[in-house]
Amino acid sequence: MYEKEIVAVILYTSLFFILLAVGLIVFFYFSRKRIIEKELEKKDLEIQFKQDQIQAVILTQEEERKRIAQDLHDDISSKLNVVALNSHLLNSPNLSVNEVQEITQNIIDLTGKALDSSRKIAHGLLPPVLEKFGLHAGVEELCLEFSNSKAVKVNYSCRTEFNIAENDCHLHVFRILQELMNNSLRHGKATKIAILFEEIDNKKQCTYSDNGIGFLMHNSENMKGLGMKNIESRIAFLKGTIDIKSAPNEGVIIIFNFE
Ligand SMILES: Nc1ncnc2c1ncn2[C@@H]1O[C@H](COP(=O)(O)OP(=O)(O)OP(=O)(O)O)[C@@H](O)[C@H]1O
Ligand SMILES: [Mg+2]
């Protein structure tokens, strides 16, 4: 009788431990599966995000090319066409002195205009001040251009220095500010913009704000543009981070840093 009880106790205890072991194995198996699924989901989202960024870059490049092609066609080719026509006219026989003078003046005016246009297009592609004197001077000029439009007052200050050798990277910062300022005017109807560069923990930081109508963050309507996507990919390229804060009627505050 006593022996039977001992056998039963051993049996039940072993059964209990076997069940516990099976339970633990099943538990670990499913929780591990869940973790792996979560990680895969995260990776999928990251891949999707990168694909969106690449697509945004490609689309912007195409739009930029279209714009340059249009500018070249409308502002330069058309003028050079008329210059060519006028130059041929100069070869016509029996032209009076007045006519020659008129045609020559026409040619001078048109080539002047074509030169102006080509300068404007080149400026848009790579602002010469930025290239020659660095980010600070480039942003100063950009702010002046916006302030001169009288639609907005720009307050710019720079409490750090930029090494001109890193101009290639700084061009990204310049483009980010260009996009932010365009957005502030176009969407925010802002009348004031503030830009501050400073150095925090060995990183350059830019604080950008406007007093415009702001926007609802996380509203999918606000995620449709290419501008913000491009800004994100430029920040990723600069190995920096960006923090965007906005709410209706509270303007925007954007803080980003870069190396
Ligand atoms: N400073 C701002 N004030 C108010 N709304 C803004 C501001 N910046 C961005 N937005 C909102 O966020 C949206 C997305 O901006 P984004 O620059 O990505 O696209 P977009 O300017 O509409 O188009 P794109 O830049 O491609 O020409 C805008 O359509 C606008 O609704
Ligand atoms: Mg935009």
XYZ file of C-alpha atoms and ligand atoms in Angstrom:
291
model
C 0.000 0.000 0.000
C 2.737 2.409 1.075
C 4.806 1.527 -2.030
C 1.816 2.166 -4.307
C 1.459 5.657 -2.829
C 5.143 6.395 -3.452
C 4.832 5.204 -7.072
C 1.719 7.345 -7.526
C 3.487 10.428 -6.091
C 6.494 9.874 -8.372
C 4.171 9.335 -11.322
C 2.122 12.483 -10.653
C 5.228 14.568 -9.980
C 6.858 13.370 -13.203
C 3.624 14.012 -15.071
C 3.461 17.506 -13.560
C 7.039 18.289 -14.639
C 6.475 16.841 -18.103
C 3.344 18.956 -18.527
C 5.195 22.018 -17.178
C 8.064 21.408 -19.629
C 5.647 20.974 -22.540
C 3.770 24.102 -21.454
C 6.999 26.100 -21.245
C 8.168 24.848 -24.656
C 4.821 25.753 -26.238
C 4.870 29.148 -24.515
C 8.435 29.947 -25.659
C 7.715 28.665 -29.155
C 4.704 30.952 -29.613
C 6.223 33.997 -27.939
C 9.364 33.627 -30.089
C 7.162 33.286 -33.179
C 5.364 36.479 -32.182
C 8.660 38.319 -31.685
C 9.931 37.149 -35.081
C 6.661 38.190 -36.736
C 6.898 41.626 -35.089
C 10.515 41.991 -36.243
C 9.567 40.993 -39.796
C 6.735 43.522 -39.745
C 9.169 46.211 -38.578
C 11.651 45.290 -41.323
C 8.835 45.381 -43.920
C 7.872 48.863 -42.746
C 11.503 50.000 -42.920
C 11.827 48.627 -46.460
C 8.561 50.315 -47.460
C 9.785 53.599 -45.973
C 13.103 53.357 -47.872
C 11.245 52.525 -51.106
C 8.983 55.554 -50.604
C 12.040 57.730 -50.065
C 13.753 56.426 -53.209
C 10.572 56.936 -55.213
C 10.275 60.480 -53.888
C 13.865 61.216 -54.909
C 13.333 59.820 -58.400
C 10.059 61.710 -58.868
C 11.648 64.949 -57.701
C 14.571 64.456 -60.059
C 12.154 63.957 -62.941
C 10.126 67.039 -61.960
C 13.328 69.046 -61.659
C 14.418 67.872 -65.129
C 11.018 68.777 -66.550
C 11.244 72.227 -64.994
C 14.778 72.796 -66.301
C 13.763 71.582 -69.758
C 10.794 73.978 -69.712
C 12.948 76.879 -68.526
C 15.545 76.169 -71.199
C 12.875 75.855 -73.879
C 10.807 78.885 -72.916
C 13.472 81.272 -71.714
C 16.527 80.461 -73.766
C 15.787 78.445 -76.909
C 12.923 80.717 -77.964
C 15.087 83.825 -77.554
C 18.042 82.271 -79.386
C 15.682 81.320 -82.220
C 14.690 84.941 -82.673
C 18.366 85.983 -82.423
C 19.201 83.507 -85.222
C 16.339 84.859 -87.351
C 17.499 88.426 -86.817
C 21.100 87.542 -87.646
C 19.973 86.022 -90.948
C 17.947 89.152 -91.639
C 21.130 91.188 -91.370
C 22.364 89.386 -94.486
C 19.400 90.562 -96.582
C 20.321 92.984 -99.351
C 19.102 96.575 -99.518
C 18.689 97.133 -95.760
C 18.547 100.751 -94.680
C 20.869 101.994 -91.925
C 17.865 102.342 -89.615
C 16.773 98.769 -90.261
C 20.260 97.430 -89.567
C 20.322 99.411 -86.345
C 16.901 98.120 -85.306
C 17.826 94.488 -86.006
C 21.174 94.813 -84.206
C 19.463 96.356 -81.174
C 16.982 93.488 -81.203
C 19.817 90.970 -81.206
C 21.586 92.774 -78.335
C 18.370 92.920 -76.257
C 17.501 89.281 -76.829
C 20.991 87.927 -76.100
C 20.992 90.023 -72.900
C 17.682 88.473 -71.867
C 18.880 84.960 -72.750
C 21.997 85.563 -70.624
C 19.852 86.728 -67.694
C 17.671 83.633 -68.020
C 20.637 81.275 -68.132
C 22.046 82.946 -65.008
C 18.706 82.472 -63.245
C 18.547 78.804 -64.219
C 22.141 78.226 -63.078
C 21.407 80.052 -59.777
C 18.440 77.775 -59.182
C 20.566 74.694 -59.779
C 23.470 75.722 -57.605
C 23.453 79.100 -55.889
C 26.936 80.609 -56.529
C 27.095 82.278 -53.099
C 26.632 78.899 -51.433
C 29.301 77.337 -53.590
C 31.834 80.140 -53.065
C 31.190 81.277 -49.491
C 29.469 78.322 -47.798
C 26.173 77.531 -46.107
C 25.972 80.599 -43.867
C 26.294 83.032 -46.786
C 23.971 80.895 -48.927
C 21.221 80.858 -46.285
C 21.713 84.587 -45.649
C 21.080 85.241 -49.343
C 18.104 82.879 -49.389
C 16.555 84.708 -46.413
C 17.152 88.039 -48.121
C 15.407 86.815 -51.273
C 12.371 85.756 -49.211
C 12.379 88.970 -47.135
C 12.610 91.065 -50.297
C 9.337 89.571 -51.475
C 7.739 91.556 -48.572
C 5.357 88.657 -47.931
C 7.400 87.370 -45.032
C 9.948 88.572 -42.467
C 12.839 86.156 -41.937
C 14.870 86.169 -38.744
C 18.110 84.256 -39.304
C 20.959 83.699 -36.892
C 23.955 81.424 -36.967
C 25.852 80.511 -33.770
C 28.232 78.050 -35.358
C 30.649 77.848 -38.246
C 30.473 75.734 -41.364
C 33.502 74.229 -43.028
C 33.416 75.040 -46.729
C 35.068 71.669 -47.468
C 31.773 70.023 -46.464
C 29.769 72.072 -48.927
C 28.423 68.985 -50.684
C 26.606 68.016 -47.486
C 25.607 71.589 -46.754
C 23.831 71.789 -50.094
C 21.309 69.297 -48.640
C 20.731 71.596 -45.643
C 20.234 74.503 -48.024
C 17.666 72.538 -50.063
C 15.837 71.520 -46.873
C 15.528 75.160 -45.818
C 14.403 76.146 -49.324
C 11.607 73.557 -49.169
C 10.614 74.528 -45.608
C 10.437 78.207 -46.534
C 8.434 77.486 -49.673
C 6.018 75.399 -47.603
C 5.686 78.154 -44.995
C 4.656 80.626 -47.679
C 2.590 78.312 -49.877
C 0.729 76.324 -47.260
C 1.246 78.147 -43.985
C 0.694 81.700 -45.306
C 3.298 82.609 -42.712
C 4.377 86.220 -42.179
C 7.321 85.355 -39.942
C 10.007 82.704 -40.258
C 12.883 82.090 -37.849
C 16.011 80.040 -38.576
C 18.731 79.311 -36.063
C 21.920 77.270 -36.492
C 23.807 76.194 -33.383
C 26.156 73.469 -32.252
C 24.877 70.950 -29.695
C 26.877 67.897 -28.574
C 29.275 68.217 -31.506
C 26.421 68.204 -33.977
C 25.046 71.077 -35.961
C 21.421 71.775 -35.173
C 18.918 73.864 -37.073
C 15.722 75.157 -35.514
C 13.169 76.340 -38.033
C 9.803 77.876 -37.192
C 7.000 79.829 -38.820
C 3.868 81.583 -37.572
C 1.571 80.188 -40.271
C -1.652 78.214 -40.118
C 0.177 74.973 -39.289
C -1.175 71.537 -40.079
C -2.508 68.405 -38.466
C 0.427 66.018 -38.078
C -0.496 62.374 -38.861
C -3.175 63.504 -41.304
C -2.537 61.417 -44.413
C -3.375 64.442 -46.613
C -0.246 66.069 -45.230
C 1.953 63.139 -46.194
C 1.194 63.280 -49.894
C 3.774 65.840 -50.989
C 7.257 65.043 -52.128
C 8.807 67.922 -50.221
C 8.705 66.400 -46.738
C 9.725 62.963 -48.028
C 12.736 64.512 -49.710
C 13.640 66.328 -46.523
C 13.578 63.009 -44.669
C 15.843 61.318 -47.191
C 18.278 64.243 -47.124
C 18.366 64.028 -43.314
C 18.997 60.278 -43.543
C 21.835 60.981 -45.963
C 23.314 63.478 -43.483
C 22.974 60.881 -40.707
C 20.851 63.303 -38.739
C 17.467 63.323 -37.069
C 14.417 65.506 -37.551
C 11.559 66.428 -35.270
C 8.478 68.109 -36.731
C 5.860 69.734 -34.535
C 2.774 71.477 -35.797
C -0.874 72.003 -34.998
C -3.614 74.023 -36.710
C -3.090 77.760 -36.095
C 0.130 77.167 -34.193
C 2.635 77.331 -37.029
C 5.410 74.771 -37.318
C 8.597 74.074 -35.397
C 11.105 71.813 -37.066
C 14.365 70.851 -35.413
C 16.926 68.835 -37.303
C 20.541 68.019 -36.778
C 23.291 66.875 -39.094
C 26.980 66.049 -39.055
N 4.788 75.297 -42.981
C 3.634 74.673 -43.230
N 2.458 75.225 -42.843
C 1.284 74.585 -43.090
N 1.179 73.386 -43.699
C 2.309 72.788 -44.107
C 3.602 73.379 -43.895
N 4.528 72.545 -44.371
C 3.871 71.492 -44.878
N 2.537 71.621 -44.728
C 1.507 70.629 -45.090
O 2.156 69.403 -45.345
C 1.885 68.972 -46.673
C 3.081 68.224 -47.223
O 4.128 69.097 -47.555
P 5.131 68.703 -48.715
O 6.182 69.758 -48.812
O 5.581 67.299 -48.452
O 4.230 68.661 -50.006
P 3.694 69.850 -50.915
O 4.378 71.137 -50.523
O 2.200 69.826 -50.864
O 4.153 69.406 -52.358
P 5.637 69.491 -52.962
O 6.564 69.883 -51.855
O 5.883 68.114 -53.452
O 5.572 70.516 -54.026
C 1.471 70.199 -47.421
O 0.624 69.908 -48.493
C 0.768 71.018 -46.349
O -0.565 70.584 -46.214
Mg 6.443 71.314 -50.342
